């Protein structure tokens, strides 16, 4: 009954709710170069005397929310004279900046921005735009970070195709995954959720490091990754993407938006992908990657009454099937003749947002909510795992000021509910080995956040929240963020705060069932708790009329309690237990970005990871983690952007591998892996309404040697596919076509 009530409540809320409201000022920023009018991409736009603003997009356009009592808009761009404009009673602006005559030469390439660090956000936030996503084979979210220095994505194992994300040296369990600022892909969706968002559906990705604000919950121990879907207001009228690879993968994406009238708009998104060829390039008898078939559909509606109220409503459906295991296996049921893996997933999501801005233009109220039903039927060799998860999230928030615009606050109430029903059968031939795991988690919460700002100099955000977990009790979460403009081109950010995370041992680690290792789970697993603190300094230099961006940062995560996954006690099991001792992650990174030549963007980065956890009383390096990562990206667009060439080189440091000395000599592995490099490249040819691209991933064809242990005896005691630290697939060549009809 609880499940029915929860689902109905979610659908009722979603049917009346939706997105954040704003009375916005729109415009376009242009300039003249050599007699030709061009759009200025990435120009800063903000209200004079405030920290509220934005940057212009790939077409020079911007939307900025109005601020009560502020009528002067500041527009700036390196190489041009900063302009302050009175925008009283104006709704649409056409702004043309004049060249700064103090510079000997001004060169502006009309390239759309790729990934950039927001100058205005008090939290260190990397914005990944649609332009950046097109630089690689961005078929889904898991492939969206190949050109990003901060985020790593790797296979969790060598058999199921599960992928995990890493941020600040820790796995994606500690990153709060969001879609349009709503928590998503929790529990059962954790191993495969990165493939649930097609690349062509995404408008942008925001990557926030360290603890987030308290508004979005008590999680986010190391950061947040938020995906913004394309909106009906400004997405293409029609978009088609066709993709294929030499490994037999094919996919098609179709998007379209309709403006029903000036108040109501809708968009439809469809995705279908299928692997049509099994590959075993390392000759271990197992498919290098499961055969994947996915149907993904979404419809969303936007409503704006032009009087302060806006709302959004969306519905999303996923039907996915994975078939892996030995090359000879091709069946829909477990077999003791050939080792097979099948994971059949059906997922339904509904989301809604609603908001209203009061007549004073400084106070607003909003409600966001989402609901998901996730059902997985799967087997791994002789093991079967069937599970269902129903989740509901709601956040009611109120924003206003205290006295003036320099003192703002946000307060609200939230609710997170997750209901799990998991059935694990260790041998399908023996019904006595079944274990049924039932768990309901309900977490109501409340929060208050205060923001103080000295315009163009200092911003402080202090927040606290209390959540009341039905299993783990009261969770108190304090967080603090600061941004200080030391100089006009020098920005210092710092953050500190606590985070909690409720572990879902089996749901989040189901890929480990593709192994002969036993899963030994302690009875007293507690909630995970950690402090995160760090600092970030960004310096902008004027070099030869162009801007060099240099960023340096350090973050540390200290665990008070952690779910420890111990693979070192024995090669026959993985033990899950509460932390007893120290566990921490230190992360240091430097990054520089510069337009070396006109049209040629260069990004270089280097990151060091120091991640250690106490395993069975011994403080040890976290296994299967690279000690460092280097990144070099080159992106060149010819004049008028007829061609674009993109190249990425990744340097991955070595790391520790859990002991396999218990195995027979032929199935033992070294206790460390060596550094390795990955190269990707892509060439794109642009036409007026379409473009074609061809590229290659892992150009040097590097593969982890023998990623599956005892693949010749998968039903034996030494079979293990979980010790994965590098690429499982070798070189992949792909090609595609994009066709679009833009909205005016």
XYZ file of C-alpha atoms in Angstrom:
744
model
C 0.000 0.000 0.000
C 2.847 2.397 0.818
C 4.251 1.889 -2.665
C 0.911 2.683 -4.292
C 0.388 5.809 -2.182
C 3.942 6.966 -2.866
C 3.591 6.484 -6.618
C 0.213 8.243 -6.778
C 1.466 11.130 -4.662
C 4.477 11.507 -6.924
C 2.367 11.565 -10.064
C -0.073 14.081 -8.581
C 2.765 16.393 -7.569
C 4.490 15.997 -10.913
C 1.288 16.785 -12.758
C 0.971 20.177 -11.095
C 4.597 21.138 -10.603
C 7.611 22.299 -12.401
C 10.572 24.553 -13.071
C 12.074 27.584 -11.562
C 10.491 30.828 -12.509
C 12.228 33.929 -13.572
C 11.481 37.278 -15.138
C 14.406 37.287 -17.543
C 16.140 39.828 -19.720
C 17.291 38.431 -23.047
C 19.791 39.713 -25.544
C 22.590 39.088 -27.975
C 26.161 40.436 -27.856
C 28.032 41.182 -31.071
C 31.105 42.978 -32.337
C 32.719 43.838 -35.653
C 35.958 42.276 -36.822
C 37.505 43.142 -40.169
C 34.186 44.590 -41.245
C 32.276 41.417 -40.398
C 29.750 41.192 -37.568
C 30.403 38.271 -35.231
C 28.781 36.943 -32.070
C 30.820 37.183 -28.877
C 30.867 33.813 -27.184
C 31.465 33.676 -23.424
C 31.001 37.400 -22.726
C 30.328 38.255 -19.068
C 26.900 39.727 -18.320
C 25.924 40.791 -14.793
C 23.894 43.360 -12.899
C 25.965 46.286 -11.681
C 26.751 46.032 -8.004
C 25.766 42.354 -7.723
C 27.104 38.853 -8.280
C 24.060 37.895 -10.341
C 24.857 37.252 -13.975
C 25.639 34.816 -16.755
C 27.743 34.428 -19.911
C 26.707 34.539 -23.557
C 26.206 31.213 -25.312
C 27.529 29.890 -28.614
C 25.324 32.330 -30.554
C 26.247 35.337 -28.430
C 22.857 35.172 -26.714
C 22.120 35.379 -23.001
C 19.261 35.158 -20.520
C 19.758 36.837 -17.159
C 17.178 36.985 -14.329
C 16.146 40.508 -13.370
C 17.111 41.823 -9.941
C 14.775 44.176 -8.131
C 16.035 47.752 -8.103
C 18.819 47.059 -10.596
C 18.563 48.656 -14.034
C 22.184 48.740 -15.167
C 23.676 45.717 -16.914
C 27.457 45.316 -17.243
C 28.813 43.543 -20.343
C 32.513 42.716 -20.664
C 34.757 40.713 -22.957
C 38.536 40.592 -23.105
C 39.840 42.835 -25.895
C 36.710 45.017 -25.844
C 35.574 48.050 -23.874
C 33.313 47.127 -20.952
C 29.840 48.610 -21.420
C 27.242 49.494 -18.772
C 23.718 49.668 -20.150
C 20.483 51.082 -18.724
C 17.921 48.391 -19.430
C 14.863 49.957 -17.766
C 11.661 48.712 -19.420
C 13.610 46.642 -21.949
C 13.093 42.944 -22.619
C 15.363 42.189 -25.588
C 18.776 43.739 -26.164
C 21.170 43.935 -29.076
C 24.576 44.919 -27.739
C 27.655 45.715 -29.796
C 30.967 46.078 -27.975
C 33.790 48.261 -29.263
C 37.423 47.104 -29.513
C 39.790 48.185 -26.745
C 42.246 50.442 -28.546
C 44.873 49.897 -25.839
C 45.576 46.460 -27.280
C 47.744 46.293 -30.386
C 45.616 43.560 -31.880
C 42.234 42.070 -31.124
C 41.408 38.587 -32.321
C 38.083 36.990 -31.601
C 37.117 33.623 -33.002
C 33.392 32.999 -32.987
C 33.784 29.550 -31.459
C 31.232 28.278 -29.040
C 32.589 27.731 -25.529
C 33.523 24.197 -24.513
C 34.166 23.507 -20.841
C 34.810 26.535 -18.645
C 34.946 27.455 -14.966
C 32.168 29.868 -14.039
C 33.524 33.254 -12.957
C 30.378 34.185 -11.052
C 29.486 30.992 -9.195
C 30.730 31.015 -5.565
C 31.178 27.241 -5.844
C 33.907 25.899 -8.143
C 31.688 24.772 -11.014
C 32.850 23.477 -14.385
C 30.271 24.039 -17.120
C 30.423 21.521 -19.958
C 28.468 22.869 -22.920
C 26.964 21.133 -25.916
C 29.957 22.250 -27.953
C 32.310 20.308 -25.684
C 30.098 17.223 -25.848
C 30.464 17.172 -29.634
C 34.268 16.868 -29.436
C 34.108 13.126 -28.777
C 31.811 10.154 -29.280
C 29.351 11.404 -26.679
C 26.757 8.680 -27.114
C 25.693 8.917 -23.454
C 26.671 10.513 -20.154
C 29.424 7.946 -19.509
C 31.279 9.192 -22.600
C 30.872 12.904 -21.808
C 34.024 13.337 -19.717
C 36.771 12.161 -22.085
C 38.026 15.745 -22.529
C 37.586 16.659 -18.850
C 40.499 16.715 -16.411
C 38.424 16.466 -13.235
C 36.187 13.467 -13.882
C 37.233 9.901 -14.690
C 34.920 7.195 -16.032
C 36.021 3.559 -16.132
C 34.550 0.071 -16.332
C 33.706 -1.345 -12.916
C 34.407 -4.868 -14.145
C 35.331 -6.711 -17.334
C 32.071 -8.573 -17.935
C 28.882 -6.587 -17.280
C 29.645 -3.227 -18.916
C 28.979 -1.386 -15.641
C 30.784 1.949 -15.404
C 31.701 4.106 -12.472
C 32.621 7.735 -12.216
C 35.426 9.178 -10.085
C 35.709 12.707 -8.686
C 38.377 13.902 -6.245
C 39.894 10.418 -6.310
C 36.765 8.657 -5.028
C 34.129 6.571 -6.770
C 30.857 7.933 -8.045
C 28.932 6.707 -5.014
C 30.158 9.843 -3.280
C 29.134 12.171 -6.120
C 25.552 13.364 -6.054
C 24.131 12.664 -9.508
C 21.462 15.173 -10.505
C 19.213 15.783 -13.482
C 17.982 19.369 -13.590
C 18.930 19.822 -9.912
C 16.994 16.764 -8.723
C 18.821 13.709 -7.280
C 18.650 10.779 -9.690
C 20.223 7.392 -10.543
C 20.433 6.124 -6.983
C 20.625 2.547 -5.754
C 19.835 0.088 -8.550
C 20.649 2.678 -11.233
C 24.162 3.290 -9.883
C 26.091 0.665 -11.952
C 24.476 1.489 -15.312
C 22.886 4.926 -14.839
C 25.629 6.709 -16.786
C 24.269 5.089 -19.969
C 20.694 6.204 -19.322
C 21.165 9.759 -20.670
C 21.884 10.006 -24.415
C 24.443 12.615 -25.362
C 22.130 14.333 -27.838
C 19.588 15.035 -25.079
C 21.993 17.053 -22.952
C 22.183 20.829 -23.150
C 24.953 21.143 -20.548
C 26.625 19.450 -17.582
C 27.675 21.235 -14.387
C 30.443 19.658 -12.302
C 30.751 21.091 -8.785
C 33.635 20.006 -6.579
C 33.541 19.675 -2.821
C 30.355 19.834 -0.796
C 27.417 21.426 -2.557
C 24.946 23.799 -0.940
C 22.450 22.401 1.549
C 19.537 23.158 -0.797
C 19.915 19.894 -2.738
C 20.285 17.510 0.178
C 22.720 15.941 2.628
C 24.632 13.862 0.074
C 27.402 15.094 -2.289
C 30.420 14.081 -0.185
C 32.843 14.963 -2.992
C 30.721 16.993 -5.384
C 27.757 17.146 -7.713
C 27.240 16.374 -11.379
C 24.081 17.959 -12.731
C 22.748 17.296 -16.228
C 20.543 19.846 -17.952
C 18.344 18.403 -20.667
C 17.534 20.447 -23.742
C 14.572 22.765 -23.140
C 11.542 23.179 -25.434
C 12.061 26.959 -25.381
C 15.373 27.032 -27.234
C 16.149 23.497 -28.451
C 16.163 22.647 -32.139
C 12.905 22.344 -34.043
C 14.279 19.046 -35.313
C 17.487 17.138 -34.625
C 18.718 13.822 -36.013
C 21.885 11.980 -35.036
C 23.029 8.696 -36.570
C 26.050 6.845 -35.177
C 27.930 3.650 -35.987
C 31.190 1.978 -35.008
C 33.460 -0.732 -36.367
C 32.543 -2.898 -33.351
C 28.964 -3.237 -34.499
C 27.319 -0.536 -32.451
C 24.583 1.543 -34.102
C 22.302 4.184 -32.697
C 19.765 6.769 -33.774
C 18.576 9.874 -31.925
C 15.645 12.094 -32.884
C 14.684 15.261 -30.984
C 11.984 17.798 -31.778
C 10.330 20.776 -30.094
C 7.012 22.511 -30.739
C 5.874 25.924 -29.518
C 2.154 25.291 -29.058
C 1.640 28.976 -28.249
C 3.533 31.765 -26.499
C 2.849 30.157 -23.110
C 3.136 26.421 -23.736
C 5.935 24.446 -25.376
C 6.846 20.782 -25.631
C 9.754 18.603 -26.754
C 10.051 14.915 -27.630
C 13.287 12.885 -27.417
C 13.835 9.365 -28.769
C 16.941 7.175 -28.645
C 17.610 3.646 -29.837
C 20.951 1.849 -29.758
C 21.973 -1.734 -30.416
C 25.163 -3.772 -30.503
C 24.960 -6.189 -33.402
C 28.343 -7.889 -33.172
C 30.098 -9.793 -30.380
C 33.790 -9.018 -29.901
C 36.543 -10.946 -28.133
C 39.697 -9.119 -29.169
C 41.756 -10.366 -26.201
C 40.867 -14.038 -26.877
C 39.780 -14.842 -23.323
C 36.537 -16.482 -24.467
C 34.335 -13.679 -23.038
C 32.610 -10.821 -24.813
C 34.721 -7.698 -24.358
C 31.494 -5.766 -23.869
C 27.925 -7.032 -23.442
C 25.543 -6.812 -26.366
C 23.438 -3.786 -25.463
C 19.983 -2.892 -26.701
C 18.354 0.280 -25.365
C 15.139 2.175 -26.105
C 14.935 5.550 -24.394
C 12.021 8.003 -24.685
C 11.226 11.345 -23.047
C 8.534 13.995 -23.397
C 8.585 17.306 -21.534
C 6.264 20.299 -21.361
C 6.950 23.892 -20.307
C 4.309 26.442 -19.305
C 4.821 30.142 -18.530
C 1.817 32.381 -17.897
C 3.973 35.536 -18.298
C 2.726 36.721 -14.897
C 5.304 35.160 -12.623
C 4.309 31.487 -12.739
C 6.156 28.806 -14.682
C 5.987 25.028 -14.622
C 7.539 22.000 -16.278
C 6.473 18.392 -16.525
C 8.375 15.437 -17.953
C 8.051 11.687 -18.423
C 10.919 9.330 -19.313
C 10.982 5.591 -20.118
C 13.957 3.225 -20.539
C 13.982 -0.378 -21.711
C 17.503 -1.840 -21.728
C 18.901 -5.341 -22.167
C 22.517 -6.473 -21.695
C 23.742 -9.895 -22.795
C 27.289 -10.827 -21.819
C 29.446 -13.708 -20.765
C 31.128 -16.375 -22.862
C 31.009 -15.950 -26.624
C 29.045 -19.199 -27.029
C 26.321 -18.087 -24.619
C 23.188 -16.781 -26.351
C 20.175 -17.593 -24.220
C 17.534 -15.948 -22.050
C 18.072 -18.135 -19.003
C 21.015 -19.268 -16.853
C 23.045 -22.226 -18.014
C 25.716 -24.422 -16.451
C 27.147 -25.176 -19.887
C 28.288 -21.653 -20.761
C 28.705 -18.720 -18.398
C 26.136 -16.071 -19.304
C 25.123 -12.643 -18.062
C 21.789 -11.013 -18.783
C 20.511 -7.780 -17.265
C 17.018 -6.695 -18.253
C 16.071 -3.228 -16.988
C 12.882 -1.213 -17.235
C 12.764 2.253 -15.723
C 10.043 4.891 -15.610
C 10.668 8.449 -14.416
C 8.384 11.445 -13.926
C 9.547 14.904 -12.909
C 7.943 18.250 -12.323
C 8.833 21.768 -11.280
C 6.756 24.802 -10.407
C 7.641 28.286 -9.287
C 6.212 31.707 -8.675
C 7.918 35.099 -8.369
C 6.091 37.550 -6.155
C 5.320 41.083 -7.258
C 8.238 42.507 -5.269
C 10.512 40.628 -7.738
C 12.838 39.553 -4.905
C 10.843 36.731 -3.328
C 9.969 33.437 -4.971
C 8.648 30.035 -4.068
C 9.272 26.797 -5.934
C 8.630 23.081 -5.805
C 10.630 20.376 -7.585
C 9.773 16.695 -7.510
C 10.656 13.462 -9.258
C 9.585 9.843 -9.043
C 11.142 6.718 -10.495
C 10.295 3.033 -10.741
C 13.279 0.810 -11.523
C 12.946 -2.927 -12.156
C 15.909 -5.206 -12.879
C 15.814 -8.927 -13.680
C 19.264 -10.385 -14.098
C 21.489 -13.412 -13.810
C 25.267 -13.813 -13.582
C 26.278 -17.386 -14.342
C 24.310 -19.488 -11.871
C 23.300 -16.508 -9.707
C 20.043 -14.633 -10.200
C 19.344 -11.133 -8.928
C 15.887 -9.594 -9.288
C 15.210 -6.218 -7.712
C 12.768 -3.320 -7.700
C 13.273 0.210 -6.419
C 10.702 2.983 -6.076
C 12.054 6.443 -5.290
C 10.445 9.802 -4.671
C 12.034 13.207 -4.084
C 10.439 16.595 -3.373
C 11.919 19.950 -2.430
C 9.837 23.003 -1.503
C 11.943 26.154 -1.282
C 11.413 29.850 -0.604
C 13.909 32.579 -1.538
C 14.001 36.235 -0.511
C 16.251 38.983 0.848
C 16.969 40.475 4.248
C 16.932 44.242 3.864
C 18.739 44.454 0.505
C 20.133 42.406 -2.368
C 23.402 41.824 -0.519
C 21.644 39.625 2.033
C 19.704 36.701 0.580
C 18.339 33.545 2.073
C 16.829 30.271 0.920
C 14.864 27.969 3.181
C 12.724 24.952 2.604
C 11.515 21.434 3.272
C 12.535 18.270 1.455
C 11.679 14.582 1.347
C 13.573 11.597 -0.052
C 12.090 8.119 -0.090
C 13.555 4.846 -1.416
C 11.908 1.428 -1.238
C 13.993 -1.626 -2.170
C 12.885 -5.187 -2.816
C 15.884 -7.384 -3.725
C 16.002 -11.144 -4.258
C 19.390 -12.841 -4.614
C 19.646 -16.541 -5.438
C 23.218 -17.840 -5.420
C 22.447 -20.935 -7.541
C 19.322 -21.027 -9.698
C 19.234 -24.822 -9.281
C 18.885 -24.591 -5.496
C 15.951 -22.589 -4.152
C 17.280 -22.830 -0.582
C 20.046 -20.311 -1.231
C 17.685 -17.375 -1.783
C 18.019 -14.183 0.240
C 15.329 -11.497 0.188
C 16.363 -7.959 1.139
C 13.549 -5.517 1.893
C 14.311 -1.976 2.991
C 12.359 1.283 3.096
C 14.131 4.586 3.692
C 12.215 7.806 4.371
C 14.089 11.033 4.987
C 12.180 14.286 5.602
C 14.416 17.318 6.052
C 14.594 21.084 6.422
C 17.296 23.632 5.687
C 18.283 27.295 5.819
C 20.927 28.994 3.705
C 22.183 32.584 3.940
C 24.139 34.388 1.225
C 26.068 37.584 1.905
C 27.771 39.527 -0.860
C 29.887 42.597 -1.330
C 29.297 43.270 -5.040
C 32.200 42.346 -7.310
C 34.345 41.410 -4.295
C 33.043 38.817 -1.826
C 30.318 36.165 -1.625
C 29.693 33.967 1.422
C 27.189 31.107 1.532
C 26.466 29.490 4.899
C 23.901 26.740 5.241
C 22.654 24.136 7.682
C 20.138 21.342 7.301
C 18.639 18.640 9.481
C 17.311 15.417 8.033
C 15.438 12.738 9.943
C 16.311 9.278 8.613
C 13.941 6.502 9.684
C 16.897 4.087 10.052
C 19.932 6.225 10.937
C 18.307 9.008 12.977
C 18.981 12.743 12.754
C 21.589 13.937 10.251
C 22.973 17.443 10.831
C 24.759 18.952 7.828
C 26.621 22.293 8.012
C 28.276 23.747 4.885
C 30.173 26.942 4.050
C 31.337 28.399 0.716
C 33.282 31.565 0.001
C 34.361 33.392 -3.145
C 36.718 36.359 -2.972
C 37.867 38.440 -5.924
C 41.424 39.240 -4.858
C 41.848 41.304 -8.023
C 39.757 41.770 -11.180
C 41.391 38.694 -12.714
C 42.161 36.683 -9.570
C 39.440 34.635 -7.872
C 39.787 32.586 -4.690
C 37.167 30.026 -3.660
C 36.997 27.860 -0.559
C 34.491 25.387 0.864
C 33.983 23.161 3.868
C 31.157 20.937 4.966
C 29.833 17.564 5.935
C 27.971 14.983 3.880
C 26.145 11.717 4.502
C 25.308 8.796 2.244
C 23.086 5.798 2.844
C 24.883 2.753 1.377
C 22.969 0.274 -0.770
C 25.474 -2.558 -0.709
C 23.933 -5.075 -3.075
C 22.149 -2.682 -5.446
C 25.217 -0.530 -6.013
C 27.629 -3.448 -6.351
C 25.555 -5.981 -8.271
C 28.252 -6.150 -10.977
C 30.415 -8.040 -8.453
C 28.097 -11.008 -8.909
C 29.997 -11.686 -12.169
C 32.682 -13.379 -10.091
C 33.185 -16.436 -7.932
C 34.000 -14.181 -4.978
C 31.519 -14.411 -2.128
C 29.955 -11.165 -0.888
C 30.304 -11.023 2.895
C 28.136 -8.154 4.203
C 28.290 -7.144 7.861
C 24.977 -6.920 9.720
C 25.616 -3.493 11.260
C 26.331 -1.376 8.148
C 25.983 2.284 9.173
C 25.453 5.465 7.185
C 28.569 6.909 5.551
C 29.759 10.273 6.865
C 32.598 12.532 5.743
C 33.972 16.070 5.893
C 35.178 17.721 2.721
C 37.167 20.921 2.515
C 39.231 22.584 -0.152
C 40.302 25.724 -1.962
C 40.547 26.846 -5.559
C 42.358 29.826 -7.077
C 41.805 30.979 -10.651
C 43.996 33.514 -12.442
C 43.204 35.091 -15.814
C 46.146 36.494 -17.812
C 46.092 38.702 -20.902
C 48.570 37.178 -23.340
C 48.862 38.538 -26.877
C 45.309 39.832 -26.893
C 43.884 36.514 -25.704
C 43.069 35.120 -22.303
C 45.076 32.442 -20.512
C 43.151 30.744 -17.712
C 45.135 29.068 -14.939
C 43.456 27.132 -12.154
C 44.965 25.432 -9.091
C 43.040 23.568 -6.403
C 43.300 21.194 -3.461
C 40.528 19.154 -1.827
C 40.554 16.710 1.053
C 37.830 14.249 2.061
C 37.986 12.823 5.602
C 35.650 9.942 6.421
C 34.078 9.615 9.842
C 32.462 6.372 8.696
C 32.698 4.574 5.379
C 31.449 1.385 3.802
C 34.699 -0.481 3.168
C 34.781 -2.975 0.276
C 37.721 -5.199 1.204
C 39.065 -7.447 -1.583
C 42.436 -8.023 0.131
C 41.468 -10.455 2.880
C 41.014 -13.228 0.359
C 40.825 -13.710 -3.388
C 37.686 -15.740 -2.667
C 35.523 -12.992 -1.199
C 34.801 -9.283 -0.869
C 33.962 -8.147 2.653
C 31.755 -5.107 3.297
C 32.052 -3.565 6.744
C 32.142 -0.240 8.584
C 35.366 1.736 8.655
C 37.553 1.054 11.669
C 40.409 3.530 11.387
C 41.354 6.285 8.961
C 40.126 6.875 5.427
C 40.869 9.969 3.379
C 41.389 11.302 -0.133
C 43.711 14.187 -1.046
C 43.334 15.657 -4.518
C 45.607 18.317 -6.062
C 45.080 19.619 -9.596
C 46.449 22.339 -11.874
C 44.931 23.249 -15.232
C 45.635 25.824 -17.930
C 43.608 26.812 -20.984
C 44.692 29.092 -23.830
C 43.920 29.848 -27.454
C 47.417 29.196 -28.805
C 46.604 30.264 -32.358
C 43.427 31.645 -33.788
C 40.946 28.789 -33.650
C 43.319 26.474 -31.734
C 42.356 25.876 -28.099
C 44.830 24.058 -25.862
C 44.035 22.621 -22.432
C 46.641 21.015 -20.188
C 46.021 19.564 -16.724
C 47.731 17.430 -14.096
C 46.132 15.807 -11.058
C 47.594 13.887 -8.102
C 45.497 11.486 -6.001
C 46.428 10.333 -2.502
C 43.598 7.999 -1.444
C 43.975 5.627 1.504
C 41.610 3.487 3.581
C 42.051 1.188 6.552
C 41.550 -2.417 5.419
C 41.372 -5.008 8.195
C 43.384 -2.759 10.512
C 45.993 -1.632 7.947
C 45.984 1.800 6.263
C 46.477 1.035 2.570
C 46.268 2.718 -0.802
C 42.798 2.389 -2.317
C 43.048 -0.325 -5.015
C 42.480 0.087 -8.764
C 42.954 3.881 -8.524
C 45.504 5.734 -10.654
C 47.923 7.811 -8.599
C 47.840 10.637 -11.114
C 46.206 11.804 -14.307
C 47.471 14.122 -17.007
C 45.374 15.555 -19.812
C 46.198 17.397 -23.022
C 43.447 18.453 -25.437
C 43.826 20.251 -28.743
C 40.809 21.630 -30.576
C 41.196 23.485 -33.870
C 38.380 25.034 -35.913
C 39.122 26.494 -39.336
C 37.901 30.022 -40.214
C 34.101 30.147 -40.500
C 34.203 26.738 -38.827
C 34.010 24.534 -41.868
C 36.217 21.887 -40.247
C 37.037 21.009 -36.652
C 39.848 18.741 -35.409
C 39.915 17.432 -31.830
C 42.626 15.420 -30.098
C 42.847 14.188 -26.505
C 45.771 12.529 -24.724
C 45.313 11.066 -21.240
C 48.167 10.015 -18.938
C 47.056 7.585 -16.233
C 49.338 6.740 -13.349
C 49.864 3.306 -11.857
C 48.181 1.936 -8.764
C 47.592 -0.995 -6.432
C 45.822 -4.261 -7.262
C 44.283 -6.450 -4.499
C 46.285 -9.565 -3.750
C 45.708 -12.713 -5.811
C 48.426 -14.856 -4.179
C 45.754 -17.285 -3.042
C 45.133 -18.267 -6.671
C 47.064 -20.845 -8.629
C 50.189 -19.352 -10.308
C 48.567 -19.011 -13.740
C 45.724 -16.945 -12.223
C 47.855 -14.625 -10.105
C 48.254 -10.971 -11.060
C 50.917 -8.350 -10.180
C 50.103 -6.337 -7.075
C 50.496 -3.063 -9.039
C 49.594 -1.865 -12.522
C 51.842 0.360 -14.603
C 51.043 3.823 -16.037
C 49.358 3.907 -19.431
C 48.141 6.437 -21.999
C 44.917 6.799 -23.985
C 44.524 8.842 -27.174
C 41.278 9.914 -28.854
C 40.752 11.957 -32.019
C 37.839 13.243 -34.069
C 37.353 15.215 -37.306
C 34.105 17.060 -38.036
C 32.991 18.637 -41.307
C 30.285 21.307 -40.982
C 27.607 22.225 -43.469
C 24.769 24.708 -43.116
C 22.237 22.414 -41.467
C 24.209 19.245 -40.901
C 27.646 17.892 -40.128
C 29.467 14.606 -40.384
C 32.176 13.293 -38.078
C 34.610 10.416 -37.852
C 36.824 9.545 -34.928
C 38.720 6.934 -32.986
C 38.890 6.102 -29.303
C 41.970 4.492 -27.770
C 44.061 5.109 -30.890
C 47.068 3.222 -29.522
C 44.853 0.160 -28.893
C 45.902 -0.190 -25.247
C 43.999 -2.847 -23.280
C 44.385 -4.169 -19.770
C 46.024 -7.583 -20.180
C 43.948 -10.517 -18.972
C 41.205 -8.492 -17.219
C 39.206 -11.665 -16.496
C 40.871 -14.146 -14.172
C 40.231 -17.853 -14.866
C 37.974 -17.140 -17.836
C 38.603 -20.705 -19.010
C 36.881 -22.003 -15.842
C 34.089 -19.479 -15.084
C 32.274 -21.827 -12.688
C 35.458 -22.479 -10.713
C 36.571 -20.862 -7.471
C 39.139 -18.481 -9.046
C 36.932 -16.812 -11.672
C 37.002 -13.030 -11.180
C 36.143 -10.095 -13.461
C 36.255 -7.356 -10.802
C 39.963 -6.392 -10.804
C 39.627 -3.853 -13.622
C 41.930 -0.826 -13.699
C 42.251 0.007 -17.413
C 40.416 -0.148 -20.731
C 38.722 -3.424 -21.568
C 38.070 -2.460 -25.183
C 40.780 -1.653 -27.681
C 40.696 0.812 -30.563
C 37.224 1.794 -31.694
C 36.552 3.705 -34.902
C 33.226 5.484 -35.189
C 31.397 7.762 -37.579
C 28.187 9.757 -37.498
C 25.915 12.382 -38.957
C 24.004 15.232 -37.332
C 21.168 17.086 -39.037
C 19.310 19.964 -37.404
C 16.766 22.684 -38.030
C 17.436 25.448 -35.520
C 14.767 27.639 -34.031
C 14.818 31.279 -35.077
